[in-house]
């Protein structure tokens, strides 16, 4: 239930260690471990390659063309957090740049996920402050309308509740509800465990058709080979 | 928190009368009454003009190109409901057509809101079964993967919880959380109350500048008139 | 294999009667009868509602912003044909308007399918000359570069060979290869045969879950009902 | 040169009669008469079919999600004007609805062209107040930031100077600089003069190939006919 | 003609040497040599810069959100091939990742061209397995519906027949029909031959206006210089 | 007012030194200094990272799929200029590549801003000739229709007059009217002056809330903190 004009100061963060370990598996494995859900839309792209972070979400709801609440959320950041910013309507303005990044970083934020635009990407790249955004735009914003901090938000098509685990890498962004974090970690680890084995077999020329025993179901489904 | 493979049979629906009365105000007034929030993305368009409905949400989560769960949700429809269908990834396939509409209508559904495609729009138009969708597409779907029914879903950028009020018209679709329905109804009514008065004044040539006392704040903001 | 600067005068058209009968089933049924293939992308929309046509394709390949070949294709139209126009690169210019429509109609064309823009939509609507296009645009075009007529073209993502059957309605456009027309007609008819029966049952409140015997496979797939 | 926070009260409007007569030719003919220029992007669509207007532009520059200046521009409208609204960044919010339309209409405006969203489309349709917009959205806006009135603006990719002629119909929107209005009118009339003749010939089965003497240039360009 | 559920094992590949030499010219030169045709839509982008490959196409048709057939096509890959994957409807899911890339590479594939999404881009970049795709998405897929292998497919707007030559680089992807490969190679070589010469002249300050003798045709077309 | 078929040889360029110094501030600061205006749409992206240029605009208007005028504009380039290319309709073809870049560079151009496509991006990257474009496409163009050189153009939503200052970097492109260049430079310098100070404070953990004295206005606006 969206409330406007409120800042929740005390949120229940997922276990920090679990969040960190989820990040080692990457977005593809983590969302598979949840049943192929939890991904933000693929239009969310990192501003530079090879960034890979995971942490707990502090959330902020902005209005189009207005970044006032990003200053409000800064105060709520704790080390290890990732800020997740949603906007009440599509707008690619550059809500966030070098100065805010300096502040967020000083507060211990690991990065930003924003369903809008970002600017100063060169400086952010040099600072190694990663951002996943829907656009890059130099367009500045105003500071006139209240949104909220640490309420549940929909960001790029996914519901993010404050304290949830965020995992972000070159493939995109996934959100893991805090209550599912431990279970998802275990499922991700299990999934990951035999990937090395599989990779070795495939590299040796074994076909997935055989390794996964697909030939019979394919035949049953009616697949025909023609010479 | 998204669960897959579950159907919740008992949901707490918003008061039916409140839902019906909210519909009389239309999406613009209702979302304003909530503080300018709750709207689905504007790419959600009605398949025919002049449809205007309101009711309680039953929700369904689909996989791309798979409409199996639409048959499952049919059984959970009660008279006055509006089905809200989300998809785990963007896909414009035509998940819904004349036969499902016949079934939904027989169960008492007032319409469908789907973040995907719909087909048989001519027949649906003739049946007067309104659909708000992101695409029109004849592309059929498979029935192979489980989603869920009556879990909270994100549809076209908005969180919809089963039992919430849905209002949909030519301007789009808005969701009102069940717990806010009564309060929103009052705010919408209050907002609406003096619209007739305002309309009369404006039609008589009174300017909004004067009616809303904007001249002073505009001047303070620095507006300059040049002859 | 695309050739430029050629006009094939003799093409093998699908049986006209088969083409006509395919049209009675509509795009949704026809593409299902082919195995859910053959549809043009859903961005192809009719310029007015309720148009429903089917016929044999004469094809034309245009260059962006150049409609010269539409005059060339006009001569190759025979009564019952539908012109299918592809463009070598995306461009929404208005390649086609009232004068060309007058000419096409005089030659017996039933309509136009164009992966580009169209203009004079009001006049075309009054003339009842249906067009499925990707855009409406008043922008005029030049006549300077040769394309081809009656070569295989890719239009809105689908391969169209001259003489293929085109079916177009409010749901979109489908292409049926001439060699598959008869077989597809039979499959469509079979598919359509018991739709009336199904519709009646569904209208009477029978659920698809029961009519299609879905309860067991859903249970096997692990679906859980929660009260 | 864009100025913010200014309202020009005295603008030089194109001749009203010329503006009216340009409208009779429609956007396709008018932009052709100018050399195929002056069109706004084809994403600008009318909210209802069959609207056709022409008049002189009063312009307004808005900020994303802020419709304050629409109240300011209302005062500058004279009978026969068309309001052209640009926004400093892409945002589909519904800046304009029934109340503003009532006011604009009372001031004599013929319609609105807005590079943003509009709402209350049902009411606007009933009022017969036509709008060409890039989106339909119920999303409301704030009133906090100054733009300008009657400065040159870029709307949907076209430069519009206050007083220019705007012609809008089902095919889109075209702007004719005031200084070119008379000359464009003549060119449009000349272009239109023999359209009836051409239409008759084409309807009688004469080919454009012959009517426009295209066979020789096509042959020279290398076109080959294959039997 | 699209068939579903079939795998063609014996395809006629274009000459490997010709394919390799075509790759040296790059997509811009090759498509020009064909008459400015054969390009896939420009939304097809490489996942990392500086990749440049050419080879013979093995094709696969997928269903949205279903990557089963990618395992089937793996077995049909021969050294030097490039896999070209089409999908029956738009869907950006990540059909392909590190494990499949390991398998494809072990079979001798040079890369993948897919009209859908790809994931594990960091790993693919480290492996130097280039992919041209329409999206990057971590979203996983199911394995439930049959498509086909080595049938003609439409991929990103271009018809690709098994055995055709594919050339891909930073500018995009072009397909050369096998029967045209030799002729296109010659035309590309001819086109390329005097590029060095031209480059030198232009670098020395000679204008294209003079080098290409454009002044006269420009003057004839009516170009006017104003001081 | 758009004229076709003309080349203005003498344009009033903004002061070169002012242009150069504006470039040192980057697009974000420059457009803020102008009142948050003047930016081209954010779809304009650099073909490689870290390019940062500023200079005076020479402009060219092209037709879709036609790059003839790029050869004409080359002659009008003076050292320090940036070519700004607009197109009369959306078309992503690759109007510009290595040969033209060689010529532009020889004439002293610093880069190109084009509301269309570009090709040979690898070669351009190696040459260090930066381009901001809306697409990358290998698709070649024709040379048949006259546009104009050094007339005011609308490029990616912004009005560019010949001689204006263009600043382009990783965040996008901004245009500064020549008459505002000096004043904008001063405003940008003033804006920039205390950024270092602010950055230091924020890096030390001072909050923007305190540094900008936002707490009181936020409280007045009704912001509530909840523990």
CSV table of C-alpha atoms in Angstrom, one decimal, chain F:
chain,number,residue,atom,x,y,z
F,1,UNK,CA,11.9,28.4,-41.3
F,2,UNK,CA,13.1,25.3,-43.2
F,3,UNK,CA,14.4,25.8,-46.7
F,4,UNK,CA,15.4,22.9,-48.9
F,5,UNK,CA,18.3,22.9,-51.5
F,6,UNK,CA,20.3,25.7,-50.0
F,7,UNK,CA,23.8,25.9,-48.5
F,8,UNK,CA,24.7,28.9,-46.3
F,9,UNK,CA,28.4,29.5,-46.6
F,10,UNK,CA,28.8,32.3,-44.1
F,11,UNK,CA,27.5,31.6,-40.6
F,12,UNK,CA,28.2,33.4,-37.4
F,13,UNK,CA,30.0,31.0,-35.2
F,14,UNK,CA,30.0,31.4,-31.4
F,15,UNK,CA,33.3,32.5,-29.9
F,16,UNK,CA,35.7,29.5,-30.2
F,17,UNK,CA,37.3,30.0,-26.9
F,18,UNK,CA,33.9,30.2,-25.1
F,19,UNK,CA,32.9,27.1,-26.9
F,20,UNK,CA,36.0,25.3,-25.7
F,21,UNK,CA,35.6,26.4,-22.1
F,22,UNK,CA,32.0,25.3,-22.1
F,23,UNK,CA,33.1,21.9,-22.9
F,24,UNK,CA,35.1,21.6,-19.8
F,25,UNK,CA,32.0,21.7,-17.7
F,26,UNK,CA,30.1,18.8,-19.4
F,27,UNK,CA,26.5,18.6,-20.5
F,28,UNK,CA,25.0,18.3,-17.1
F,29,UNK,CA,26.4,21.5,-15.8
F,30,UNK,CA,25.9,23.4,-19.0
F,31,UNK,CA,22.2,22.6,-19.4
F,32,UNK,CA,21.6,23.4,-15.7
F,33,UNK,CA,23.4,26.8,-16.3
F,34,UNK,CA,20.8,27.5,-19.0
F,35,UNK,CA,17.8,26.6,-16.8
F,36,UNK,CA,17.7,22.9,-17.5
F,37,UNK,CA,17.1,23.2,-21.2
F,38,UNK,CA,18.9,22.6,-24.5
F,39,UNK,CA,19.5,18.9,-24.2
F,40,UNK,CA,19.0,16.5,-27.1
F,41,UNK,CA,16.8,13.5,-26.3
F,42,UNK,CA,18.6,10.8,-24.2
F,43,UNK,CA,18.5,8.3,-27.0
F,44,UNK,CA,21.5,10.1,-28.5
F,45,UNK,CA,24.4,7.9,-27.3
F,46,UNK,CA,28.1,8.1,-28.0
F,47,UNK,CA,29.6,5.3,-30.1
F,48,UNK,CA,32.4,4.9,-27.5
F,49,UNK,CA,32.9,5.9,-23.9
F,50,UNK,CA,34.9,8.9,-22.6
F,51,UNK,CA,34.5,11.1,-25.6
F,52,UNK,CA,34.0,14.7,-24.5
F,53,UNK,CA,33.9,17.5,-27.1
F,54,UNK,CA,32.6,21.0,-27.6
F,55,UNK,CA,32.6,23.3,-30.6
F,56,UNK,CA,30.5,25.3,-33.0
F,57,UNK,CA,27.7,23.7,-35.0
F,58,UNK,CA,27.5,23.4,-38.7
F,59,UNK,CA,24.1,21.9,-39.5
F,60,UNK,CA,22.8,19.7,-42.2
F,61,UNK,CA,19.3,18.4,-43.0
F,62,UNK,CA,19.0,15.0,-44.6
F,63,UNK,CA,16.2,12.9,-46.0
F,64,UNK,CA,15.6,9.4,-44.7
F,65,UNK,CA,18.0,6.9,-46.2
F,66,UNK,CA,19.9,9.6,-48.1
F,67,UNK,CA,23.3,11.0,-47.1
F,68,UNK,CA,24.1,13.2,-50.1
F,69,UNK,CA,24.2,16.3,-48.1
F,70,UNK,CA,26.9,15.0,-45.8
F,71,UNK,CA,29.3,15.4,-48.7
F,72,UNK,CA,28.0,19.0,-49.2
F,73,UNK,CA,28.4,19.9,-45.5
F,74,UNK,CA,32.0,18.6,-45.4
F,75,UNK,CA,33.1,21.6,-47.5
F,76,UNK,CA,31.6,24.0,-45.0
F,77,UNK,CA,33.4,22.6,-42.0
F,78,UNK,CA,36.0,24.8,-40.3
F,79,UNK,CA,38.5,23.6,-37.6
F,80,UNK,CA,36.7,23.2,-34.3
F,81,UNK,CA,33.2,22.6,-35.8
F,82,UNK,CA,30.9,19.8,-34.9
F,83,UNK,CA,28.5,18.6,-37.6
F,84,UNK,CA,24.9,18.3,-36.5
F,85,UNK,CA,22.7,16.2,-38.8
F,86,UNK,CA,18.9,16.1,-38.7
F,87,UNK,CA,16.7,13.9,-40.8
F,88,UNK,CA,13.2,14.8,-42.1
F,89,UNK,CA,11.8,11.5,-40.8
F,90,UNK,CA,12.9,8.8,-38.5
F,91,UNK,CA,15.3,6.4,-40.2
F,92,UNK,CA,18.1,4.5,-38.5
F,93,UNK,CA,20.2,3.9,-41.7
F,94,UNK,CA,23.9,4.3,-41.4
F,95,UNK,CA,24.4,7.6,-43.1
F,96,UNK,CA,28.0,8.1,-42.0
F,97,UNK,CA,31.1,5.9,-41.8
F,98,UNK,CA,34.8,5.7,-42.0
F,99,UNK,CA,35.3,7.5,-45.3
F,100,UNK,CA,33.2,10.5,-44.4
F,101,UNK,CA,34.8,10.6,-41.0
F,102,UNK,CA,38.2,10.8,-42.7
F,103,UNK,CA,37.0,13.7,-44.7
F,104,UNK,CA,35.4,15.5,-41.8
F,105,UNK,CA,38.5,15.0,-39.7
F,106,UNK,CA,40.7,16.4,-42.5
F,107,UNK,CA,38.5,19.5,-42.5
F,108,UNK,CA,38.9,19.9,-38.8
F,109,UNK,CA,35.6,18.6,-37.5
F,110,UNK,CA,35.7,17.4,-33.9
F,111,UNK,CA,32.8,15.0,-34.2
F,112,UNK,CA,29.3,14.3,-35.4
F,113,UNK,CA,25.9,14.5,-33.8
F,114,UNK,CA,23.3,12.7,-36.0
F,115,UNK,CA,19.7,11.9,-35.4
F,116,UNK,CA,20.0,8.7,-37.4
F,117,UNK,CA,22.4,5.8,-37.7
F,118,UNK,CA,26.2,5.5,-38.1
F,119,UNK,CA,28.4,2.6,-39.2
F,120,UNK,CA,32.1,1.5,-39.2
F,121,UNK,CA,32.0,2.2,-35.4
F,122,UNK,CA,35.1,0.1,-34.9
F,123,UNK,CA,37.1,2.2,-37.4
F,124,UNK,CA,35.6,5.5,-36.0
F,125,UNK,CA,36.7,4.4,-32.5
F,126,UNK,CA,40.2,3.7,-33.7
F,127,UNK,CA,40.3,7.0,-35.4
F,128,UNK,CA,39.0,8.7,-32.3
F,129,UNK,CA,36.3,10.4,-34.3
F,130,UNK,CA,33.4,10.6,-31.8
F,131,UNK,CA,29.8,10.3,-33.0
F,132,UNK,CA,26.6,10.7,-31.0
F,133,UNK,CA,23.8,8.9,-32.8
F,134,UNK,CA,20.4,7.3,-32.3
F,135,UNK,CA,21.5,4.0,-33.8
F,136,UNK,CA,24.3,1.9,-35.1
F,137,UNK,CA,23.5,0.4,-38.5
F,138,UNK,CA,25.5,-1.0,-41.4
F,139,UNK,CA,22.6,0.0,-43.8
F,140,UNK,CA,23.9,2.2,-46.6
F,141,UNK,CA,22.1,5.1,-48.1
F,142,UNK,CA,21.4,6.7,-51.5
F,143,UNK,CA,22.4,10.1,-52.8
F,144,UNK,CA,19.4,11.5,-54.6
F,145,UNK,CA,17.5,14.2,-52.7
F,146,UNK,CA,18.6,17.6,-51.7
F,147,UNK,CA,18.4,18.8,-48.1
F,148,UNK,CA,20.2,21.9,-46.8
F,149,UNK,CA,23.3,23.0,-45.1
F,150,UNK,CA,23.5,25.6,-42.3
F,151,UNK,CA,19.9,26.2,-41.8
F,152,UNK,CA,18.3,25.9,-38.3
F,153,UNK,CA,17.4,22.2,-37.7
F,154,UNK,CA,15.6,20.2,-35.1
F,155,UNK,CA,18.0,17.4,-34.0
F,156,UNK,CA,16.7,14.8,-31.5
F,157,UNK,CA,14.2,17.2,-30.2
F,158,UNK,CA,16.4,20.3,-29.9
F,159,UNK,CA,16.6,23.4,-32.2
F,160,UNK,CA,20.2,23.9,-33.4
F,161,UNK,CA,21.1,27.1,-35.3
F,162,UNK,CA,24.3,27.2,-37.3
F,163,UNK,CA,27.1,28.6,-35.1
F,164,UNK,CA,25.5,27.5,-31.8
F,165,UNK,CA,27.8,25.8,-29.3
F,166,UNK,CA,27.5,22.0,-29.0
F,167,UNK,CA,28.8,20.2,-25.9
F,168,UNK,CA,28.7,16.4,-25.9
F,169,UNK,CA,30.0,13.8,-23.5
F,170,UNK,CA,29.0,10.4,-22.0
F,171,UNK,CA,25.8,12.0,-20.6
F,172,UNK,CA,24.5,13.2,-24.0
F,173,UNK,CA,24.5,16.4,-26.0
F,174,UNK,CA,23.5,20.0,-25.2
F,175,UNK,CA,23.1,23.0,-27.5
F,176,UNK,CA,23.9,26.5,-26.3
F,177,UNK,CA,22.6,29.3,-28.6
F,178,UNK,CA,25.5,31.5,-29.7
F,179,UNK,CA,24.0,34.5,-28.1
F,180,UNK,CA,23.8,32.8,-24.8
F,181,UNK,CA,27.2,31.2,-24.9
F,182,UNK,CA,29.1,33.8,-22.8
F,183,UNK,CA,26.4,34.1,-20.2
F,184,UNK,CA,26.0,30.4,-20.0
F,185,UNK,CA,29.8,30.0,-19.6
F,186,UNK,CA,29.7,32.3,-16.6
F,187,UNK,CA,26.7,30.6,-15.1
F,188,UNK,CA,28.4,27.2,-15.6
F,189,UNK,CA,31.6,28.4,-14.0
F,190,UNK,CA,29.7,29.8,-11.0
F,191,UNK,CA,27.8,26.6,-10.6
F,192,UNK,CA,31.0,24.6,-10.9
F,193,UNK,CA,32.9,26.7,-8.5
F,194,UNK,CA,31.7,25.3,-5.3
F,195,UNK,CA,31.1,21.8,-6.5
F,196,UNK,CA,34.5,20.7,-5.1
F,197,UNK,CA,33.6,22.1,-1.7
F,198,UNK,CA,30.3,20.3,-1.8
F,199,UNK,CA,31.9,17.1,-2.9
F,200,UNK,CA,34.3,17.2,0.0
F,201,UNK,CA,31.6,17.7,2.5
F,202,UNK,CA,29.4,15.0,1.1
F,203,UNK,CA,32.4,12.6,1.0
F,204,UNK,CA,33.0,13.4,4.7
F,205,UNK,CA,29.4,12.2,5.4
F,206,UNK,CA,27.6,15.5,5.6
F,207,UNK,CA,24.1,15.0,4.3
F,208,UNK,CA,22.6,17.0,1.5
F,209,UNK,CA,19.6,17.4,3.8
F,210,UNK,CA,21.8,19.6,6.0
F,211,UNK,CA,24.2,21.1,3.4
F,212,UNK,CA,21.2,22.3,1.4
F,213,UNK,CA,19.0,23.1,4.4
F,214,UNK,CA,16.3,20.9,3.2
F,215,UNK,CA,15.0,19.7,6.5
F,216,UNK,CA,12.7,22.6,7.1
F,217,UNK,CA,11.1,22.7,3.6
F,218,UNK,CA,10.6,19.0,3.8
F,219,UNK,CA,8.9,19.3,7.1
F,220,UNK,CA,6.7,22.1,5.8
F,221,UNK,CA,5.8,20.0,2.9
F,222,UNK,CA,4.5,17.4,5.4
F,223,UNK,CA,7.2,14.8,5.5
F,224,UNK,CA,6.8,12.4,8.4
F,225,UNK,CA,9.4,10.2,9.9
F,226,UNK,CA,8.2,6.9,11.4
F,227,UNK,CA,10.2,4.8,13.7
